[in-house]
Structures are given as C-alpha cells and as structure tokens.
PDB file of C-alpha atoms and ligand atoms in Angstrom:
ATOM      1  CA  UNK A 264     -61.654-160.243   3.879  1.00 65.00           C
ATOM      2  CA  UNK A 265     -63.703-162.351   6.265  1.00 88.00           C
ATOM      3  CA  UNK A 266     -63.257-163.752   9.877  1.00 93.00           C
ATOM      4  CA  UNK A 267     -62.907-167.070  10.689  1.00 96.00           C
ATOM      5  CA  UNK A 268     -64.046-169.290  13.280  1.00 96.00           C
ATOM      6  CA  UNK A 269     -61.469-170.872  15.323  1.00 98.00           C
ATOM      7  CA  UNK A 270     -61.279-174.395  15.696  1.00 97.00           C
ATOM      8  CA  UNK A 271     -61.157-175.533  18.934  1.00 96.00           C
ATOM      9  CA  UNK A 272     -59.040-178.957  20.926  1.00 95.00           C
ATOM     10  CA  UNK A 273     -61.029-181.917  20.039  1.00 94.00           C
ATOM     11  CA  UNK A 274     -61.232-181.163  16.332  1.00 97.00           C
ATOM     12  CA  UNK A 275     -59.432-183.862  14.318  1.00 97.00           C
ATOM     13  CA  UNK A 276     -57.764-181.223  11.713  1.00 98.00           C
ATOM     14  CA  UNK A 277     -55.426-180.278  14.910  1.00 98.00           C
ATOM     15  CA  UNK A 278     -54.132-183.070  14.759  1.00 97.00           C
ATOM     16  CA  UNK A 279     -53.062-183.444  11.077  1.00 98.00           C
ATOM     17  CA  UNK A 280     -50.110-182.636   9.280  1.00 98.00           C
ATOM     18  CA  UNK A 281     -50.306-179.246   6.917  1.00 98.00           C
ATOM     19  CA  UNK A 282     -49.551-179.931   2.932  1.00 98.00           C
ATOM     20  CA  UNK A 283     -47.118-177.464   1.378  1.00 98.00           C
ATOM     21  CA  UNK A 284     -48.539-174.320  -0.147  1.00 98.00           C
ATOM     22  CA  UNK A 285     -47.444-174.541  -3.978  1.00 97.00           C
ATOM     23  CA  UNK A 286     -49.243-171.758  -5.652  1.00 97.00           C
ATOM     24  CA  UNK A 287     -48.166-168.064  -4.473  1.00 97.00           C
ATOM     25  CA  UNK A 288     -51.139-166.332  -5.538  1.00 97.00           C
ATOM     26  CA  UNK A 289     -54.008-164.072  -4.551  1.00 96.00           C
ATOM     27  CA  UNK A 290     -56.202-166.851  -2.818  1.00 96.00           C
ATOM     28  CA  UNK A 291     -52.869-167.411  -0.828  1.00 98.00           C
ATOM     29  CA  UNK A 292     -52.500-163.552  -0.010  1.00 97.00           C
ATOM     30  CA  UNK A 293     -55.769-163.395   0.839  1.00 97.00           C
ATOM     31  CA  UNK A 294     -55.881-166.499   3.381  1.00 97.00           C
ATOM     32  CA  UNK A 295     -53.259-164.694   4.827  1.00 97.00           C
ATOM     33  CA  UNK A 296     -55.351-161.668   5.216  1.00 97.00           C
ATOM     34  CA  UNK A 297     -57.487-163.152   6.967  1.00 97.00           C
ATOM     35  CA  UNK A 298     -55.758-164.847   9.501  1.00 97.00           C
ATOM     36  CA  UNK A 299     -54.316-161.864  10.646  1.00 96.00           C
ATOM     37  CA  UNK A 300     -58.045-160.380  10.821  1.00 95.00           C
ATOM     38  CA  UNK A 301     -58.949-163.760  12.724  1.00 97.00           C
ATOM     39  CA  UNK A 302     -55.664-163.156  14.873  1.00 96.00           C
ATOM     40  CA  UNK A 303     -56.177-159.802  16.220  1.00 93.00           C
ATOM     41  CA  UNK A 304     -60.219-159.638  16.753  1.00 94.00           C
ATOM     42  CA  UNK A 305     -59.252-163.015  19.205  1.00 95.00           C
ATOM     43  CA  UNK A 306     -56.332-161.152  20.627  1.00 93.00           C
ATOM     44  CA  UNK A 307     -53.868-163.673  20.055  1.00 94.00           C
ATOM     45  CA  UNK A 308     -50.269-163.227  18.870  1.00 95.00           C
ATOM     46  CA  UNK A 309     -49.903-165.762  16.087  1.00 97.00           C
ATOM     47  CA  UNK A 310     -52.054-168.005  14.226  1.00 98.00           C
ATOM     48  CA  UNK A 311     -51.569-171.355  12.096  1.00 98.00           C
ATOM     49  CA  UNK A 312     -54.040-172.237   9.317  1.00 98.00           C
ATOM     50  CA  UNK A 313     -55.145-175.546  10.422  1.00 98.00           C
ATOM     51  CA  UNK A 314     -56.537-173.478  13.350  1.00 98.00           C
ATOM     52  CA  UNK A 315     -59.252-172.114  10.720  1.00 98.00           C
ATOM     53  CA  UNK A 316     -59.457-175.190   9.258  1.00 97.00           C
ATOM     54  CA  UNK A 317     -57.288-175.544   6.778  1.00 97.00           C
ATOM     55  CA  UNK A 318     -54.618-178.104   6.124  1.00 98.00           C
ATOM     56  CA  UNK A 319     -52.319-175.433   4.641  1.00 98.00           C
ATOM     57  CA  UNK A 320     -48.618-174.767   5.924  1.00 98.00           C
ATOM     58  CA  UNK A 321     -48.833-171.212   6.442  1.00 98.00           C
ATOM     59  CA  UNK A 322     -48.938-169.290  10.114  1.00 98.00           C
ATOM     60  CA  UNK A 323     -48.875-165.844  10.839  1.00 98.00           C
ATOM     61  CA  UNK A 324     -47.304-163.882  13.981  1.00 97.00           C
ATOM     62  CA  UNK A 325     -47.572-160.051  15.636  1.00 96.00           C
ATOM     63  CA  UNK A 326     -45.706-159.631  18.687  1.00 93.00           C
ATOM     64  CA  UNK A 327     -46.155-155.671  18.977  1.00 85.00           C
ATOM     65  CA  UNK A 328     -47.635-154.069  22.178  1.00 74.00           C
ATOM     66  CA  UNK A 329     -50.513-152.113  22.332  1.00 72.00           C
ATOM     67  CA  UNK A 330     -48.492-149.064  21.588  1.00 73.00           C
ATOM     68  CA  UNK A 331     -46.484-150.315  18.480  1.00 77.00           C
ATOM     69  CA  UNK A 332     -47.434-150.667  14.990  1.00 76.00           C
ATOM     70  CA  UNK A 333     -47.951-153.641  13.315  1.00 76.00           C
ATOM     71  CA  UNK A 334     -45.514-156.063  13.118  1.00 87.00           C
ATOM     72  CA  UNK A 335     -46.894-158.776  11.078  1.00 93.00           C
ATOM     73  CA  UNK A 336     -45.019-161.790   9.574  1.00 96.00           C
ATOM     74  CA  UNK A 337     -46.472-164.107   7.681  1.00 98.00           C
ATOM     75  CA  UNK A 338     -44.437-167.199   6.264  1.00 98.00           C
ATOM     76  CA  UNK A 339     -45.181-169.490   4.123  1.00 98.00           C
ATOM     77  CA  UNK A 340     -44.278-173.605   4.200  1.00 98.00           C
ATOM     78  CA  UNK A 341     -41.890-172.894   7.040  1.00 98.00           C
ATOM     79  CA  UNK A 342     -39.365-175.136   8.633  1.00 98.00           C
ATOM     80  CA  UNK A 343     -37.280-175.074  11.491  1.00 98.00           C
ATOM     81  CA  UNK A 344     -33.448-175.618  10.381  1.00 98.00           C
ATOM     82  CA  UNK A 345     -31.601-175.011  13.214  1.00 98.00           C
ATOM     83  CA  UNK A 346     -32.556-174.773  17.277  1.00 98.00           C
ATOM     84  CA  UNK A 347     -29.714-173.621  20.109  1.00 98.00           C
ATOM     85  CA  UNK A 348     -29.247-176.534  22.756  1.00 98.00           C
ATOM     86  CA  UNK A 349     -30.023-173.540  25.739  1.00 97.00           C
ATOM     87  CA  UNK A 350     -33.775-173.757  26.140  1.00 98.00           C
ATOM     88  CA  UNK A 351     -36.343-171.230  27.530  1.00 97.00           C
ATOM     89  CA  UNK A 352     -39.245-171.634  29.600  1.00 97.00           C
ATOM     90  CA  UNK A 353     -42.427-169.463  29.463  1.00 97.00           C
ATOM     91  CA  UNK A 354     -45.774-169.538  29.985  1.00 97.00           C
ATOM     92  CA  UNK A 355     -47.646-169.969  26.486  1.00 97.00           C
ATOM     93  CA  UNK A 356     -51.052-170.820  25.294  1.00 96.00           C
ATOM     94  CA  UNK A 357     -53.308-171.396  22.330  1.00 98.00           C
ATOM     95  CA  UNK A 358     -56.063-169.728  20.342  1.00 97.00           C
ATOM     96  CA  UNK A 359     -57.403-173.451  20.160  1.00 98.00           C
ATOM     97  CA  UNK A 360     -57.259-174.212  23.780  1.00 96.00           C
ATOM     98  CA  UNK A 361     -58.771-171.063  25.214  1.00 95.00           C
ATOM     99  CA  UNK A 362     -58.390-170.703  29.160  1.00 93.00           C
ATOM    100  CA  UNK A 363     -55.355-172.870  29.702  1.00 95.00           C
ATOM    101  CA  UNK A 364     -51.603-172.120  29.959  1.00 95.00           C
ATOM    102  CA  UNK A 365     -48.791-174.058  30.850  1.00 96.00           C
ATOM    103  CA  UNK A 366     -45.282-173.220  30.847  1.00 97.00           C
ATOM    104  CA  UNK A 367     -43.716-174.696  28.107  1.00 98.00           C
ATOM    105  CA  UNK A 368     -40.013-175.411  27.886  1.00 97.00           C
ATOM    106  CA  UNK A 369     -38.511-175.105  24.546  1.00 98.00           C
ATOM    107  CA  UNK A 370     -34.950-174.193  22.588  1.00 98.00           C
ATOM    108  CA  UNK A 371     -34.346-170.615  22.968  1.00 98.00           C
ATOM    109  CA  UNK A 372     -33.204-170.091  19.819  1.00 98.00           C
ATOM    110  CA  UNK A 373     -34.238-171.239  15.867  1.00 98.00           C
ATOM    111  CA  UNK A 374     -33.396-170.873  12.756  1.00 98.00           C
ATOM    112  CA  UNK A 375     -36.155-170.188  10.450  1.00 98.00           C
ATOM    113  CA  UNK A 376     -36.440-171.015   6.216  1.00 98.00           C
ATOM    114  CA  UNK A 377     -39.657-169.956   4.570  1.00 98.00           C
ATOM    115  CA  UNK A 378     -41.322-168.350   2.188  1.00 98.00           C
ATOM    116  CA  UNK A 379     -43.517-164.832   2.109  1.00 97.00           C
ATOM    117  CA  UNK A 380     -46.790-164.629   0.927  1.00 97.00           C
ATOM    118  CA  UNK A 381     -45.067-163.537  -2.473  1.00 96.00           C
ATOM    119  CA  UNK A 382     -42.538-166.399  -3.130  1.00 97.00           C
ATOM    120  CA  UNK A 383     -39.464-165.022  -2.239  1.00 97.00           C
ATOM    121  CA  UNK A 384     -37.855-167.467  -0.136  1.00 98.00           C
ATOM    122  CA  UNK A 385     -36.957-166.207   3.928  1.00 97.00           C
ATOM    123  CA  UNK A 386     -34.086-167.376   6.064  1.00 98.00           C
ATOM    124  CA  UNK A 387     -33.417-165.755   9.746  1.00 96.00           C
ATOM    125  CA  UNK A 388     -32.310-166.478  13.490  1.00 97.00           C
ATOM    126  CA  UNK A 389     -35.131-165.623  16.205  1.00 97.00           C
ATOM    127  CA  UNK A 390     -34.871-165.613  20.253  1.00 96.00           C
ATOM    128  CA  UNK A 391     -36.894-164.929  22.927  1.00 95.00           C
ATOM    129  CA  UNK A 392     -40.876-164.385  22.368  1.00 95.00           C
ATOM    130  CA  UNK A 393     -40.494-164.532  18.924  1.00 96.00           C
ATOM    131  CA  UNK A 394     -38.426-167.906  18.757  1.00 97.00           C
ATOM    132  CA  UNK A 395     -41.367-169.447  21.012  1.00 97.00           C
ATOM    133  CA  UNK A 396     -44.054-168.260  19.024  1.00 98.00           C
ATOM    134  CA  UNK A 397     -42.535-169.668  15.485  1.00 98.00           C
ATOM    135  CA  UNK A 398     -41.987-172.871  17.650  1.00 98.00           C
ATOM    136  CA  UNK A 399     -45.840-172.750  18.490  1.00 98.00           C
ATOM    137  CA  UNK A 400     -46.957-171.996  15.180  1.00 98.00           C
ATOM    138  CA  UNK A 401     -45.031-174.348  13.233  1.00 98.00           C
ATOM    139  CA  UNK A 402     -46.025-177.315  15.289  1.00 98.00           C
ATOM    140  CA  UNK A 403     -49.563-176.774  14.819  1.00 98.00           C
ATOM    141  CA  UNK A 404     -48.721-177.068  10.774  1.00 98.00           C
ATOM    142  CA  UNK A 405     -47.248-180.778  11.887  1.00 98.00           C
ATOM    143  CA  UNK A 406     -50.816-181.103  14.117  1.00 98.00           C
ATOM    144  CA  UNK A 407     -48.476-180.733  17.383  1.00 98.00           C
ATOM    145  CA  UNK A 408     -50.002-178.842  20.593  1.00 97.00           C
ATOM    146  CA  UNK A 409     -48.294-177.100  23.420  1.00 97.00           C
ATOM    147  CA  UNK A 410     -49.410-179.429  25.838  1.00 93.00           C
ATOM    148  CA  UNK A 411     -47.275-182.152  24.086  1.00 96.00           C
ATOM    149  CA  UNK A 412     -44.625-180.561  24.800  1.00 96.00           C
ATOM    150  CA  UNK A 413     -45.306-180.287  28.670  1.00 96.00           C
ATOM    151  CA  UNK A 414     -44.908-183.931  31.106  1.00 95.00           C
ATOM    152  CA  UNK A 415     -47.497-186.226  30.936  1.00 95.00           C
ATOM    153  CA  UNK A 416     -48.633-185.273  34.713  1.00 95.00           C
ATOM    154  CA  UNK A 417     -49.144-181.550  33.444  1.00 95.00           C
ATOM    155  CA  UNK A 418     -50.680-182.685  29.972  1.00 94.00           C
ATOM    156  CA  UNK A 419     -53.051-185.082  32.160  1.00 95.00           C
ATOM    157  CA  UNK A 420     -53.982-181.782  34.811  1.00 95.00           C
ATOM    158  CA  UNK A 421     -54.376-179.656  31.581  1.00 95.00           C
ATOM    159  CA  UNK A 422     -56.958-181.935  29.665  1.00 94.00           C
ATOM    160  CA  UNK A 423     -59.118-182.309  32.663  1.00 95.00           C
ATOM    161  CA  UNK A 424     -59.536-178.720  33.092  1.00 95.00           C
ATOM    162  CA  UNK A 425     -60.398-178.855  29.495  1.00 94.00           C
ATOM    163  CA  UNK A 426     -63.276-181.458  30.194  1.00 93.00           C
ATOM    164  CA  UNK A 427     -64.215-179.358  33.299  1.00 94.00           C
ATOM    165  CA  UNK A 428     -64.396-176.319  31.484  1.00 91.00           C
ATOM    166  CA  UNK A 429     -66.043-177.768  28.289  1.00 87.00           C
ATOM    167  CA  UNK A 430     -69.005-179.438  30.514  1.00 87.00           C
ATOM    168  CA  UNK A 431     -69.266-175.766  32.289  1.00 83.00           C
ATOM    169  CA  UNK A 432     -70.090-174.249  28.975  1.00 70.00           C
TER     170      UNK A 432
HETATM  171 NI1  LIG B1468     -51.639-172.403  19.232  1.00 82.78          NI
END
C-alpha cells in the first residue's frame, strides 16, 4: 500500500493516451489499492492512473457521503459505449487542477463496458453524479481535461487563474 503523489496540469503524462491493462494480476490489484488510498487522503471522488503517473487505463470512483460506507468502483480498460443526447451541467473539478472549477456540460447519461480488477468483464447504464464522474475519469485515460470540455473564453479565464495561482505558490 503506498500513497502517491498527484500529478499536477502542466505535466506532459496528462496529456497522453492510457495503454490497455492486459495482465489481471496482483500488481494490477494493488495499483488499484492505492489509488483509492491516493483518492480519499486528497478528498477527491474519483481518480485516473495517469494522474499518479501512470499510462495505465484504469480509474477508480467513490461517490458516498460522509455518512455512507464505501462505495468503491474500480474498472479496468473502460469505454464509453453509449451516451443519452439530454446533457447535464454541473460544476466539476480535478485532483490535477486543484482550486479551479468550472461547470462542465456533458451527456447525462452513459453506458459503461469494462473490466474489474479481477477480469470479469462489466457492462452498466449510469446518470447523474456518477455518469459525470465516469465521463471525467475516462477522459483523463485518453489525456482529456475538464476544461476542454468548457468554451474557449472559460478554458482561457481558467488557465490564467492557473498561472496566477501557480506564481502565488
Ligand atoms: Ni480529474
């Protein structure tokens, strides 16, 4: 079990496209492990593993409140097969950008195929919170960042706050 450091905007392996996971074994179990570790001790609600540095297709996701148990999910080379034509908007942000949020507007539902950390291959429908976050996670695997997603007025507002915030530090 370890924790990771997470990389932040500005590191090139954001911006690269994840390779299939091939071998379902115990390395694999235990990279997903410790994502979740590296999830929850930086409060966030999901977690991709290019965002510890690795070019692997594999993310990991708890949505539960403070008063629920765990509720982790953790898939493995996942794709998005379907998504509704009604789209959402919500406020998101990332693990990798700390200290900026933009609402994001995205499909509201998805259709999910994947794998668990054991092989078994994973099919399912998601809306709400939990379509967005798969959305969120599953670009970073294909090295694509919320602000991408937002007009190039907002992404340009968003990246100098970035600068201004980077130079503060
Ligand atoms: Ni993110």
């Amino acid at each position: 079990m370890a924790l990771h450091d997470i990389v932040l905007l500005g590191d090139p392996i954001l911006r690269e496209v994840a390779e299939d996971i091939e071998d379902f074994d115990g390395e694999l179990r235990s990279l997903v492990r410790d994502m979740f570790e590296t999830m929850y001790h930086a409060d966030g609600i999901g977690l991709a593993a290019p965002q510890i540095g690795l070019r692997k297709r594999v993310i990991v996701i708890d949505l539960r409140r403070e008063d629920e148990d765990d509720q982790q999910i953790a898939l493995v080379n996942p794709k998005v097969t379907w998504q509704s034509k009604d789209t959402a908007k919500q406020t998101e942000g990332c693990l990798s950008i700390p200290g900026l949020e933009e609402v994001v507007q995205r499909p509201a539902e998805v259709r999910v195929e994947a794998f668990d950390p054991d092989g078994n291959p994973v099919s399912f429908e998601a809306d709400d919170l939990f379509a967005r976050a798969l959305q969120h996670e599953i670009d970073h695997l294909d090295g694509i960042l919320f602000f991408d997603r937002v007009s190039a007025l907002k992404r340009r507002m968003l990246m100098k706050k970035w600068k201004k915030q980077s130079e503060e530090d």
